[in-house]
Amino acid sequence: MVEEKLIGLGLPPTQHQETVREVAAHMEDRFEQGLARGLDDSGACELALKEVDDWRQLSRRIRRSKQQEGQVNYRTRALWLPGLASLTATMGALTVITMINLEPRIYMYGSLAFAQMYERLLMVLPAAGALGAYLSRRANGDLKVRLAAASFPAFVILSLFCPAIIVAGVLEHHLTWGVLPVAFALMVFNWILIPCACLLLGALPFLRNSQIREQGLAQ
Amino acid sequence: MMVKRVRSKIARGSAELAILSLLDKQPLYGFEIAKRIEEDSGGALKFNLASLYPMLYELEKRAWIKGRWEANRAGRDRRYYCLTPAGKKKLVPLRREWHSFFRALDLLAGVTRA
């Protein structure tokens, strides 16, 4: 019950679990105190529930008191900043590659160009993904958050390319409606799926918690 | 508004002093802290879960207290809080401030003679 009530704590997973455990223990003690005073189960339960009038307000107050003053919150530390670092590394690499004029390689399937990609960029992407996942792990990001931070550049490119392909392709008459789905699929494959796989490849070593950190928590 | 803010600051300050003074004697977990404050103050001061834990976490954030999980007498894991050296150091001026505050109130309103 406490877990459900404190769902909006917005704390890192370990801190969240610890807080839920502590609050639940307090309510358990109050419940047992009620039983010891001669109340029946429902009376003792009511006594325990009276401890908190407004769970949402409690969540807010706990979040405020746990967050470090002047520091950014968990989501910013574990997702947005690592994601931004990964994106900066990706865009930096892409800029350098285009500046030194390396042409993309085009792969053909019959008469259809099915993949147009900067191989050198793909070689750099695992490092960008690793950077995102590493920074997210340092900020106690859980598995999903680390994966999201590592693959962040792919999502940004997707959000930029979707409107861009519609504008460039249809509104400026470079593509017809018939070709658009094929162009979109190729773009997603070349610029989203393959780069995303490369980014996640680099993130792999950082998906497990570091042994030093686990030892620290155990102590 | 001003009165409300002052009252809230007094309540907050007195709660800090109560918790730090209790933990200066021995490590306690949240429920025990609330129980002891209520018992030792003759029921005048009361903490419920919603008022206690944000305060404990705030004090922990300032590194005045430190919590660690330990089994209580019943063998259940509870988070015991103890005073840190920084907390012990803070307790001295805090006690002095409250002492002067009550002395000033006494001079103004004759609280102890009432």
Coordinates of C-alpha atoms in Angstrom, one line a residue:
Chain A
M1 CA 0.0 0.0 0.0
V2 CA 2.8 2.4 1.0
E3 CA 4.5 1.7 -2.3
E4 CA 1.4 2.7 -4.2
K5 CA 0.8 5.8 -2.2
L6 CA 4.3 7.1 -2.5
I7 CA 4.5 6.5 -6.2
G8 CA 5.3 10.1 -7.1
L9 CA 8.4 10.4 -4.9
G10 CA 10.6 11.0 -7.9
L11 CA 13.7 9.7 -6.1
P12 CA 16.4 7.3 -7.4
P13 CA 15.3 3.7 -7.1
T14 CA 17.4 2.8 -4.1
Q15 CA 16.3 5.8 -2.1
H16 CA 12.7 5.3 -3.2
Q17 CA 12.7 1.7 -1.9
E18 CA 14.4 2.6 1.3
T19 CA 11.9 5.4 2.0
V20 CA 8.9 3.1 1.3
R21 CA 10.4 0.5 3.6
E22 CA 10.9 3.0 6.4
V23 CA 7.4 4.5 6.1
A24 CA 5.9 1.0 5.9
A25 CA 7.8 0.0 9.1
H26 CA 6.5 3.1 10.9
M27 CA 2.9 2.2 10.0
E28 CA 3.5 -1.4 11.1
D29 CA 4.8 -0.2 14.5
R30 CA 1.8 2.1 14.9
F31 CA -0.6 -0.7 14.0
E32 CA 1.0 -3.0 16.6
Q33 CA 0.9 -0.2 19.1
G34 CA -2.9 0.0 18.5
L35 CA -3.2 -3.8 19.0
A36 CA -1.2 -3.6 22.2
R37 CA -3.6 -0.9 23.4
G38 CA -6.5 -3.3 23.0
L39 CA -7.8 -2.2 19.6
D40 CA -9.0 -4.8 17.1
D41 CA -7.4 -5.1 13.7
S42 CA -9.6 -2.5 12.0
G43 CA -9.1 0.0 14.8
A44 CA -5.4 -0.5 14.8
C45 CA -5.4 -0.2 11.0
E46 CA -7.3 3.1 11.3
L47 CA -4.8 4.4 13.8
A48 CA -1.9 3.6 11.5
L49 CA -3.7 5.2 8.5
K50 CA -4.3 8.4 10.6
E51 CA -0.6 9.0 10.5
V52 CA -0.9 10.5 7.0
D53 CA -3.7 12.8 5.9
D54 CA -2.4 13.6 2.5
W55 CA 0.0 11.2 0.8
R56 CA 0.6 13.4 -2.1
Q57 CA 1.8 16.2 0.2
L58 CA 3.9 13.7 2.1
S59 CA 5.6 12.6 -1.2
R60 CA 6.3 16.2 -2.1
R61 CA 7.7 17.0 1.3
I62 CA 9.9 13.9 1.3
R63 CA 11.1 14.6 -2.2
R64 CA 12.0 18.2 -1.2
S65 CA 13.9 17.1 1.9
K66 CA 15.8 14.3 0.2
Q67 CA 16.8 16.4 -2.9
Q68 CA 20.2 18.0 -2.5
E69 CA 20.0 21.8 -2.3
G70 CA 21.0 23.6 -5.4
Q71 CA 21.4 20.3 -7.3
V72 CA 19.4 19.0 -10.2
N73 CA 16.8 16.3 -9.6
Y74 CA 17.2 12.6 -10.3
R75 CA 15.7 12.6 -13.8
T76 CA 17.9 15.4 -14.9
R77 CA 21.0 13.8 -13.4
A78 CA 20.3 10.3 -14.6
L79 CA 18.6 10.9 -17.9
W80 CA 18.7 14.4 -19.4
L81 CA 22.4 15.3 -18.7
P82 CA 23.8 11.9 -19.8
G83 CA 21.5 11.9 -22.8
L84 CA 22.7 15.3 -23.7
A85 CA 26.3 14.2 -23.3
S86 CA 25.7 11.3 -25.6
L87 CA 23.9 13.6 -28.2
T88 CA 26.7 16.1 -28.1
A89 CA 29.3 13.4 -28.7
T90 CA 27.2 12.1 -31.6
M91 CA 26.7 15.5 -33.2
G92 CA 30.3 16.4 -32.7
A93 CA 31.4 13.3 -34.5
L94 CA 29.0 13.9 -37.3
T95 CA 30.2 17.5 -37.7
V96 CA 33.8 16.4 -37.8
I97 CA 33.0 13.6 -40.3
T98 CA 31.1 16.0 -42.6
M99 CA 33.8 18.7 -42.2
I100 CA 36.5 16.4 -43.4
N101 CA 34.3 15.6 -46.3
L102 CA 33.8 11.9 -45.9
E103 CA 31.1 10.7 -48.2
P104 CA 28.4 8.3 -47.0
R105 CA 28.6 4.8 -48.4
I106 CA 25.5 3.7 -50.3
Y107 CA 24.5 0.1 -50.2
M108 CA 22.5 -1.2 -53.1
Y109 CA 19.9 -4.0 -53.3
G110 CA 19.2 -4.4 -57.0
S111 CA 18.4 -0.9 -58.2
L112 CA 17.3 0.2 -54.8
A113 CA 19.7 2.1 -52.5
F114 CA 18.7 0.6 -49.2
A115 CA 21.3 2.0 -46.9
Q116 CA 23.2 5.2 -46.9
M117 CA 25.4 5.6 -43.9
Y118 CA 28.5 7.1 -42.5
E119 CA 30.4 4.1 -41.4
R120 CA 32.9 6.2 -39.5
L121 CA 30.1 7.7 -37.5
L122 CA 28.8 4.2 -36.7
M123 CA 32.2 3.4 -35.4
V124 CA 32.1 6.3 -33.0
L125 CA 28.6 5.8 -31.8
P126 CA 29.3 3.0 -29.3
A127 CA 31.6 5.4 -27.5
A128 CA 28.8 8.0 -27.4
G129 CA 26.4 5.4 -26.1
A130 CA 28.9 4.3 -23.5
L131 CA 29.3 7.9 -22.3
G132 CA 25.6 8.3 -21.8
A133 CA 25.2 5.0 -20.0
Y134 CA 28.2 5.6 -17.9
L135 CA 27.1 9.0 -16.7
S136 CA 23.6 7.7 -16.1
R137 CA 25.0 4.8 -14.0
R138 CA 27.1 7.3 -12.0
A139 CA 23.8 9.2 -11.2
N140 CA 22.2 5.9 -10.0
G141 CA 20.0 5.6 -13.1
D142 CA 18.2 2.3 -13.3
L143 CA 18.5 0.0 -16.4
K144 CA 15.7 1.6 -18.4
V145 CA 17.1 5.1 -17.7
R146 CA 20.6 4.0 -18.7
L147 CA 19.3 2.6 -22.0
A148 CA 17.3 5.7 -22.7
A149 CA 20.3 8.0 -21.9
A150 CA 22.6 5.9 -24.2
S151 CA 20.1 5.8 -27.1
F152 CA 19.0 9.5 -26.6
P153 CA 20.6 10.8 -29.9
A154 CA 18.6 8.3 -31.9
F155 CA 15.4 9.6 -30.5
V156 CA 16.4 13.2 -31.1
I157 CA 17.3 12.4 -34.7
L158 CA 13.9 10.7 -35.1
S159 CA 12.0 13.7 -33.7
L160 CA 14.0 16.0 -36.1
F161 CA 13.7 13.8 -39.1
C162 CA 10.0 13.1 -39.0
P163 CA 8.9 16.7 -39.7
A164 CA 12.0 17.3 -41.9
I165 CA 11.2 14.5 -44.3
I166 CA 7.6 15.6 -44.6
V167 CA 8.6 19.2 -45.3
A168 CA 11.4 18.4 -47.7
G169 CA 9.7 15.5 -49.4
V170 CA 6.1 16.5 -49.8
L171 CA 5.7 20.2 -49.3
E172 CA 8.8 21.0 -51.4
H173 CA 7.8 18.3 -54.0
H174 CA 11.0 16.3 -53.8
L175 CA 9.0 13.2 -53.1
T176 CA 5.5 12.0 -54.0
W177 CA 3.1 10.5 -51.5
G178 CA 3.8 7.1 -53.1
V179 CA 7.5 7.2 -52.4
L180 CA 7.2 8.8 -49.0
P181 CA 6.7 5.6 -46.9
V182 CA 9.7 3.9 -48.5
A183 CA 11.9 7.0 -47.9
F184 CA 10.7 7.2 -44.4
A185 CA 11.4 3.5 -43.7
L186 CA 14.9 3.9 -45.2
M187 CA 15.5 7.0 -43.1
V188 CA 14.4 5.2 -40.0
F189 CA 16.6 2.2 -40.8
N190 CA 19.7 4.2 -41.7
W191 CA 19.5 7.0 -39.2
I192 CA 17.6 5.5 -36.3
L193 CA 17.7 1.8 -36.0
I194 CA 21.3 1.1 -37.0
P195 CA 22.7 4.1 -35.0
C196 CA 20.5 3.1 -32.0
A197 CA 22.0 -0.4 -32.1
C198 CA 25.5 1.0 -32.2
L199 CA 24.8 3.3 -29.3
L200 CA 23.3 0.5 -27.2
L201 CA 26.3 -1.7 -28.1
G202 CA 28.5 0.8 -26.4
A203 CA 26.1 1.0 -23.4
L204 CA 26.4 -2.8 -22.7
P205 CA 29.3 -2.7 -20.3
F206 CA 27.5 -0.1 -18.2
L207 CA 24.1 -1.8 -17.8
R208 CA 25.3 -3.7 -14.7
N209 CA 26.0 -1.9 -11.5
S210 CA 29.7 -1.5 -10.8
Q211 CA 31.2 -3.8 -8.2
I212 CA 32.7 -0.9 -6.3
R213 CA 29.2 0.6 -5.9
E214 CA 27.6 -2.6 -5.0
Q215 CA 30.3 -3.2 -2.3
G216 CA 29.7 0.3 -1.1
L217 CA 25.9 -0.3 -0.8
A218 CA 26.5 -3.6 0.9
Q219 CA 28.6 -1.9 3.6
Chain B
M1 CA 1.1 35.7 6.9
M2 CA 4.1 37.0 8.9
V3 CA 2.8 35.5 12.1
K4 CA 2.2 32.2 10.4
R5 CA 5.8 32.2 9.0
V6 CA 7.3 32.9 12.4
R7 CA 5.1 30.3 14.0
S8 CA 6.2 27.7 11.4
K9 CA 9.9 28.6 12.0
I10 CA 9.5 28.2 15.7
A11 CA 7.8 24.9 15.3
R12 CA 10.5 23.7 12.9
G13 CA 13.3 24.9 15.1
S14 CA 11.8 23.3 18.2
A15 CA 11.3 20.0 16.3
E16 CA 15.0 20.1 15.2
L17 CA 16.1 20.7 18.8
A18 CA 13.9 17.9 20.1
I19 CA 15.1 15.3 17.6
L20 CA 18.8 16.3 17.9
S21 CA 18.6 16.3 21.7
L22 CA 17.0 12.8 21.8
L23 CA 19.5 11.4 19.4
D24 CA 22.4 12.9 21.4
K25 CA 21.5 10.3 24.1
Q26 CA 21.1 7.2 21.9
P27 CA 20.4 6.1 18.4
L28 CA 16.7 5.6 17.7
Y29 CA 14.5 4.8 14.8
G30 CA 11.6 7.0 13.5
F31 CA 8.7 5.4 15.4
E32 CA 10.7 5.4 18.6
I33 CA 11.7 9.1 18.1
A34 CA 8.0 10.1 17.7
K35 CA 7.0 8.0 20.8
R36 CA 9.8 9.3 23.0
I37 CA 9.1 12.9 22.1
E38 CA 5.5 12.5 22.9
E39 CA 6.2 10.6 26.2
D40 CA 9.0 12.9 27.4
S41 CA 7.1 16.1 26.7
G42 CA 4.1 14.8 28.5
G43 CA 2.1 14.8 25.3
A44 CA 2.7 18.5 24.6
L45 CA 4.8 17.7 21.5
K46 CA 3.5 15.2 19.0
F47 CA 5.0 13.9 15.7
N48 CA 3.1 11.9 13.2
L49 CA 4.7 10.1 10.2
A50 CA 4.0 13.0 7.9
S51 CA 5.7 15.6 10.0
L52 CA 8.6 13.4 11.3
Y53 CA 10.2 11.8 8.2
P54 CA 10.6 15.0 6.1
M55 CA 12.3 16.5 9.1
L56 CA 14.6 13.5 9.6
Y57 CA 15.5 13.5 5.9
E58 CA 16.2 17.2 6.1
L59 CA 18.5 16.7 9.1
E60 CA 20.2 13.8 7.3
K61 CA 20.7 15.9 4.2
R62 CA 22.5 18.5 6.4
A63 CA 24.6 15.7 7.7
W64 CA 23.6 16.3 11.3
I65 CA 22.2 12.8 11.7
K66 CA 22.9 9.6 9.9
G67 CA 20.6 6.6 9.4
R68 CA 21.5 2.9 9.1
W69 CA 19.4 -0.2 9.0
E70 CA 19.6 -2.4 12.0
A71 CA 17.4 -5.0 13.7
N72 CA 15.4 -3.8 16.6
R73 CA 14.7 -5.8 19.8
A74 CA 11.9 -7.6 18.0
G75 CA 14.4 -8.6 15.3
R76 CA 12.8 -6.4 12.6
D77 CA 14.9 -4.1 10.5
R78 CA 14.5 -0.5 11.3
R79 CA 16.4 2.6 10.2
Y80 CA 18.3 3.9 13.3
Y81 CA 19.4 7.5 13.3
C82 CA 22.4 8.7 15.3
L83 CA 23.9 12.1 15.7
T84 CA 27.0 12.8 13.6
P85 CA 29.9 14.9 14.9
A86 CA 28.5 17.8 12.8
G87 CA 25.1 17.3 14.5
K88 CA 26.7 17.3 18.0
K89 CA 28.5 20.5 17.1
K90 CA 25.2 22.1 15.9
L91 CA 23.3 21.1 19.0
V92 CA 25.4 23.4 21.3
P93 CA 24.5 26.7 19.6
L94 CA 21.0 25.5 19.0
R95 CA 20.5 24.9 22.7
R96 CA 22.0 28.3 23.4
E97 CA 19.7 30.1 20.9
W98 CA 16.6 28.5 22.4
H99 CA 17.8 29.3 25.9
S100 CA 18.1 33.0 25.0
F101 CA 14.8 32.9 23.1
F102 CA 12.9 31.6 26.1
R103 CA 14.8 34.1 28.4
A104 CA 13.8 36.9 26.2
L105 CA 10.2 35.7 26.1
D106 CA 10.3 35.4 29.9
L107 CA 11.5 39.0 30.2
L108 CA 8.7 40.2 27.9
A109 CA 5.8 38.0 28.9
G110 CA 6.8 36.5 32.3
V111 CA 6.3 33.0 30.8
T112 CA 7.9 31.1 33.7
R113 CA 6.3 33.2 36.4
A114 CA 2.8 32.7 34.9

